[in-house]
XYZ file of C-alpha atoms in Angstrom:
368
model
C 67.959 43.679 -38.806
C 68.464 44.613 -35.036
C 66.218 42.832 -32.529
C 64.920 44.879 -29.455
C 65.544 43.252 -26.247
C 62.803 45.374 -24.629
C 59.920 43.060 -23.490
C 56.641 43.525 -25.359
C 54.788 45.059 -22.537
C 57.322 47.720 -21.594
C 57.427 48.585 -25.613
C 54.011 49.090 -25.426
C 53.805 51.041 -22.521
C 56.946 53.339 -23.808
C 54.948 53.780 -27.138
C 51.894 54.711 -25.354
C 53.945 57.004 -22.957
C 55.411 58.806 -26.060
C 51.965 59.276 -27.362
C 50.645 60.523 -24.096
C 48.114 57.799 -23.433
C 49.725 55.616 -20.444
C 47.607 52.688 -19.611
C 45.494 52.916 -16.515
C 45.736 50.632 -13.234
C 42.206 49.506 -13.622
C 43.032 48.293 -17.305
C 45.883 46.507 -16.431
C 44.215 44.858 -13.607
C 41.252 44.181 -15.673
C 43.594 42.311 -18.310
C 45.334 40.160 -15.364
C 41.701 39.163 -13.945
C 40.599 38.132 -17.564
C 43.534 36.148 -18.147
C 43.285 34.468 -14.618
C 39.635 33.568 -15.286
C 40.514 31.950 -18.603
C 43.406 30.006 -17.089
C 41.094 29.102 -14.178
C 38.449 28.288 -16.335
C 40.438 25.891 -18.511
C 41.788 24.024 -15.351
C 38.148 23.602 -13.988
C 37.073 22.315 -17.142
C 39.867 19.671 -16.947
C 38.893 18.555 -13.710
C 35.334 18.419 -14.550
C 36.160 16.300 -17.690
C 38.211 14.219 -15.336
C 35.937 13.862 -12.468
C 33.122 13.098 -14.923
C 35.124 10.183 -16.250
C 35.779 8.787 -13.011
C 32.400 8.914 -11.656
C 33.357 10.485 -8.238
C 29.821 11.706 -7.730
C 30.354 15.340 -9.139
C 28.430 14.657 -12.208
C 25.625 12.947 -10.364
C 26.548 9.176 -11.429
C 28.101 6.958 -8.990
C 29.241 3.571 -10.059
C 27.803 0.534 -8.822
C 30.813 -0.568 -7.099
C 31.197 2.449 -5.019
C 27.490 2.118 -4.098
C 27.853 -1.331 -2.840
C 30.871 -0.403 -0.726
C 29.095 2.688 0.628
C 26.046 0.810 1.441
C 27.008 -2.531 2.222
C 25.783 -2.156 5.947
C 22.378 -1.244 4.825
C 22.221 -4.035 1.922
C 23.284 -6.826 4.644
C 20.572 -5.433 6.966
C 17.941 -6.094 4.101
C 19.109 -9.505 3.441
C 17.078 -11.484 5.844
C 14.102 -9.543 4.661
C 14.646 -10.373 1.220
C 14.942 -14.193 2.006
C 11.669 -14.101 3.791
C 10.102 -12.318 0.827
C 11.534 -14.825 -1.627
C 10.708 -17.846 0.440
C 7.123 -16.952 1.181
C 5.948 -14.671 -1.561
C 7.902 -15.230 -4.660
C 8.957 -19.014 -4.872
C 5.257 -20.015 -4.259
C 4.242 -18.203 -7.361
C 5.811 -21.020 -9.317
C 3.144 -23.325 -8.037
C 0.729 -21.633 -10.113
C 1.843 -23.714 -13.040
C -0.688 -26.289 -11.740
C -3.318 -24.185 -12.884
C -2.316 -25.389 -16.346
C -2.108 -29.022 -15.382
C -4.193 -31.883 -14.321
C -2.221 -32.068 -11.093
C -2.311 -35.114 -9.153
C -0.219 -34.908 -5.797
C -0.482 -38.859 -5.228
C 1.906 -39.456 -8.315
C 4.751 -39.244 -6.172
C 5.766 -38.914 -2.506
C 7.480 -35.390 -3.569
C 5.187 -32.639 -4.423
C 7.660 -31.138 -6.729
C 8.163 -34.220 -8.543
C 4.332 -34.781 -8.760
C 3.991 -31.555 -10.409
C 6.329 -32.508 -13.013
C 4.737 -35.621 -13.687
C 1.238 -34.258 -14.106
C -0.359 -33.878 -17.515
C -0.477 -30.591 -19.331
C -4.058 -29.486 -19.951
C -3.559 -25.915 -21.296
C -6.332 -23.365 -20.283
C -8.858 -26.211 -19.588
C -9.021 -25.190 -15.982
C -9.811 -21.617 -16.848
C -12.646 -22.637 -18.955
C -14.342 -24.736 -16.235
C -13.911 -21.924 -13.850
C -15.589 -19.319 -16.189
C -18.510 -21.739 -16.961
C -19.162 -22.514 -13.327
C -21.911 -20.373 -11.865
C -20.890 -20.664 -8.194
C -17.649 -18.936 -9.027
C -19.630 -15.849 -10.351
C -21.688 -15.947 -7.392
C -18.690 -15.861 -5.119
C -17.370 -12.868 -7.282
C -20.828 -11.038 -6.714
C -20.610 -11.469 -3.143
C -17.091 -10.383 -2.801
C -17.491 -7.210 -4.848
C -20.718 -6.472 -2.727
C -18.587 -6.848 0.608
C -15.937 -4.711 -0.886
C -17.997 -1.818 -1.916
C -20.024 -1.898 1.523
C -16.555 -1.861 3.255
C -15.198 0.842 0.973
C -18.344 2.977 1.610
C -18.749 2.140 5.310
C -15.543 1.051 6.694
C -12.932 3.220 4.809
C -13.948 6.743 6.049
C -14.453 5.618 9.705
C -10.464 5.648 10.524
C -10.165 9.036 8.874
C -12.778 10.289 10.989
C -11.453 8.634 14.279
C -8.003 10.362 13.442
C -9.649 13.756 12.995
C -11.507 13.266 16.353
C -8.627 12.205 18.569
C -6.282 14.824 16.926
C -8.828 17.445 17.864
C -8.453 16.191 21.973
C -6.296 18.657 23.517
C -5.573 16.470 26.711
C -2.610 14.124 26.075
C -3.726 11.610 28.668
C -7.319 11.465 27.317
C -5.941 11.037 23.703
C -3.666 8.126 24.568
C -6.415 6.491 26.398
C -8.838 6.711 23.549
C -6.073 5.249 21.223
C -5.498 2.377 23.287
C -9.226 1.579 23.570
C -9.474 1.722 19.754
C -6.403 -0.388 18.882
C -7.305 -3.225 21.483
C -9.738 -5.015 19.308
C -6.927 -5.228 16.309
C -4.919 -7.783 18.574
C -8.037 -10.169 18.966
C -8.336 -13.103 16.747
C -11.441 -13.575 14.508
C -12.495 -16.432 16.478
C -12.834 -14.066 19.705
C -14.535 -11.540 17.502
C -17.111 -13.822 16.232
C -17.752 -14.857 19.832
C -18.002 -11.431 21.175
C -20.767 -10.702 18.337
C -22.330 -13.898 18.866
C -22.952 -13.254 22.605
C -24.369 -9.923 21.891
C -26.325 -10.376 18.299
C -26.936 -14.296 18.476
C -30.011 -16.099 19.213
C -28.874 -16.477 22.873
C -27.269 -13.042 23.024
C -27.701 -10.083 25.320
C -29.964 -8.195 22.732
C -32.210 -11.419 22.308
C -32.596 -12.007 25.931
C -33.535 -8.516 26.613
C -36.125 -8.521 24.049
C -37.382 -12.016 25.194
C -38.011 -10.321 28.665
C -40.235 -7.640 27.092
C -42.200 -10.257 25.389
C -40.350 -10.340 21.657
C -38.670 -13.334 20.311
C -36.887 -14.599 17.337
C -34.107 -11.998 17.204
C -31.009 -13.696 15.790
C -28.878 -11.427 13.565
C -25.770 -14.014 13.439
C -28.004 -16.414 11.305
C -29.646 -13.896 8.949
C -28.394 -14.100 5.382
C -30.035 -10.840 4.417
C -28.171 -8.730 6.911
C -24.965 -10.848 7.131
C -23.026 -8.446 4.596
C -23.671 -5.573 7.136
C -22.753 -7.771 10.059
C -19.356 -8.704 8.470
C -18.742 -5.006 7.685
C -19.593 -4.181 11.475
C -17.008 -6.746 12.694
C -14.471 -5.316 10.501
C -14.941 -1.707 11.762
C -14.794 -2.820 15.320
C -11.687 -4.993 15.004
C -9.593 -2.756 12.727
C -10.576 0.800 12.576
C -8.835 1.729 15.673
C -5.499 0.366 13.964
C -6.160 2.162 10.763
C -5.959 5.530 12.362
C -2.245 5.131 12.999
C -1.214 6.148 9.360
C -3.606 9.178 9.508
C -2.414 10.347 12.928
C 1.240 10.054 11.690
C 0.245 12.444 8.604
C -1.406 14.875 10.829
C 1.591 14.959 13.212
C 3.522 16.294 10.337
C 1.291 19.431 9.984
C 2.816 22.563 11.670
C 0.594 24.240 14.202
C 1.831 27.571 12.637
C -0.606 26.758 9.836
C -3.578 26.495 12.412
C -2.672 29.364 14.410
C -2.376 31.826 11.039
C -5.757 30.493 9.984
C -7.290 31.032 13.294
C -5.925 34.582 13.091
C -7.533 35.259 9.967
C -10.735 34.290 11.074
C -11.086 30.696 10.013
C -13.238 28.725 12.357
C -12.640 25.035 13.304
C -14.342 23.664 10.129
C -12.564 26.050 7.731
C -9.176 24.990 9.185
C -10.196 21.373 9.039
C -11.276 21.708 5.294
C -8.490 23.787 4.332
C -5.452 22.482 6.246
C -6.082 19.155 7.901
C -7.918 17.248 4.908
C -5.321 18.289 2.335
C -2.489 16.781 4.510
C -4.369 13.792 4.733
C -4.793 13.647 1.008
C -1.751 11.905 -0.281
C -2.262 9.128 2.516
C -5.942 8.486 1.641
C -5.167 8.269 -1.904
C -2.184 5.954 -1.207
C -4.324 3.749 1.049
C -7.317 3.815 -1.290
C -5.396 2.471 -3.994
C -4.086 -0.486 -1.566
C -7.471 -1.146 -0.660
C -8.750 -1.386 -4.259
C -6.071 -3.858 -4.850
C -7.341 -5.874 -1.999
C -11.053 -5.830 -3.268
C -10.987 -9.598 -4.043
C -9.622 -10.264 -0.387
C -12.468 -9.364 2.143
C -11.659 -11.730 4.869
C -11.081 -15.343 4.348
C -11.085 -16.560 8.256
C -13.949 -14.157 9.161
C -16.247 -15.573 6.512
C -15.148 -19.209 6.937
C -15.984 -19.125 10.656
C -19.619 -18.044 9.991
C -20.065 -20.061 6.924
C -22.210 -22.773 8.556
C -24.436 -20.223 10.305
C -25.582 -18.251 7.566
C -24.862 -20.768 4.445
C -22.512 -20.424 1.317
C -25.214 -18.210 -0.504
C -24.424 -15.487 1.662
C -20.919 -16.105 2.863
C -19.209 -17.278 -0.259
C -16.280 -15.367 -1.534
C -13.358 -16.134 -3.547
C -11.136 -17.004 -0.735
C -13.445 -19.342 0.525
C -14.368 -20.563 -2.817
C -10.878 -21.363 -3.722
C -10.170 -23.049 -0.368
C -13.325 -25.218 -0.389
C -12.793 -26.418 -3.973
C -8.961 -26.814 -3.306
C -9.223 -28.620 0.267
C -12.535 -30.344 0.324
C -12.899 -31.588 -3.324
C -8.953 -31.768 -3.404
C -9.095 -30.268 -7.264
C -5.931 -28.241 -6.918
C -5.353 -27.193 -10.446
C -8.983 -25.929 -10.397
C -8.311 -23.842 -7.198
C -5.214 -22.895 -8.663
C -6.613 -21.406 -11.814
C -9.393 -19.576 -9.683
C -6.759 -18.261 -7.481
C -4.726 -16.980 -10.513
C -7.637 -15.084 -11.967
C -8.121 -13.453 -8.696
C -4.330 -12.217 -8.527
C -4.452 -10.865 -12.109
C -7.665 -9.126 -11.660
C -6.096 -7.649 -8.068
C -3.163 -6.510 -10.241
C -5.175 -4.932 -12.796
C -7.068 -2.935 -10.235
C -4.150 -1.579 -8.491
C -2.597 -0.427 -11.794
C -5.944 1.303 -12.594
C -6.321 3.117 -9.301
C -2.783 3.994 -9.235
C -3.167 5.556 -12.709
C -6.343 7.342 -11.493
C -4.166 8.669 -8.435
C -1.730 10.075 -10.959
C -4.451 11.831 -13.059
C -5.547 13.522 -9.695
C -2.140 14.792 -8.975
C -1.205 12.288 -6.285
C 1.701 10.027 -5.984
C 0.083 6.756 -5.308
C 2.035 3.610 -4.793
C 4.803 4.457 -7.056
C 5.509 7.899 -9.009
C 5.248 8.344 -12.814
C-alpha cells in the first residue's frame, strides 16, 4: 500500500478543486479563528484554575497572610484604640461576676482576690432587685424621661439642621453653628447653675415676678415639672452638637436635584419633603436605633446634681439607683445585678430597634 506524502489540507484542497468547490478565504479564516479561540480558552481556563488555587484575588478570595501584609499599617494604627476598648470596655465586663456573689471587698486588700474569695449566691441578688419597689420606681422614671426626650429632644437637631441648611450666607451659617455648638462644651455643673440663675427661686424670672407683686416661683425645686426641666436642659446643651451628623448628611445631597425640582415647579416645602428628608432618612434611622439603645441611660450626672433639690421620687433613675445603692450602702453585688439587668435590656432594645429598621428598608446599626 502506497502512502501519500501530500498534507491533509492540501489533499482536501486538491480534491475540492477537482470537484470544482474550492474553499473560500472566509471559511479558512473562520476555521483558524475557531481553533485559536479554543486554544486560548483552554489556556485561560488553566490560568483561572491556577489563579483560583493560588488565591491571587481574581476569584475574589484573598488569603489571610496576604491581607495582613497588605493592611499591616492600618492594623498597627488601630492597635491603640483596640487596647483602650479592651481595658476600659471589655475587661470591666468580667466584674459582673459579683452579681452572682455576696461580694465583700474587705476580704482582701486586692479586689480581684476578694472577688475570688466571695461566696456564690446564684440569682439571689436578682431576686432582691425584682422584689424592690424602689427599683421599679426608678425604671418608671427612666422610661418617662426617655419618651419625653425622644419626642421633644430627638426631632430638634433635625429641625435645626434643616434651618441652618436653608441659610444662604456662609458667615451667618457659621455663626449660628458656633452659637449652637457652644453649650455642648459646658459641664453639667455649669448648665445646672445657669438654669438655677434663670428658673430658681432667686433667679431672674422669680425676681422679675417679685417686682410685679408675684411670689413663689421656683421651677428648680418643683417635682412635677422636673422631667420637663431635665429635657429642656438636654436640649439646650446637646441639640446644637447633634446637628453635626445631619448637616454632614445634607452636604452629600447634590444641588442638581434641587435645581431640577425647582425647574419642575416644586416649591421649598416640596423640595424639602421629597429630597432633603429622604436623604436624612438613613441617618435618622441609625441615630434612632442608637438612642433606643440608650433608653435606660438618661443622664447620670445631670440628675445626681439635682437630686437633693427635687427629691429621689422625681429624680431617681436606674443610673442613680445603681450608684446610690452601690456607693452609699456598699452593696456592690446588688448594684451589679441591677446594672447587669439594665445592660441586657439595653442590648435587647438595640436588637429590636435594628430589626424594625431592617423591616423599614434601612440599614440600621449593621446590615442583615
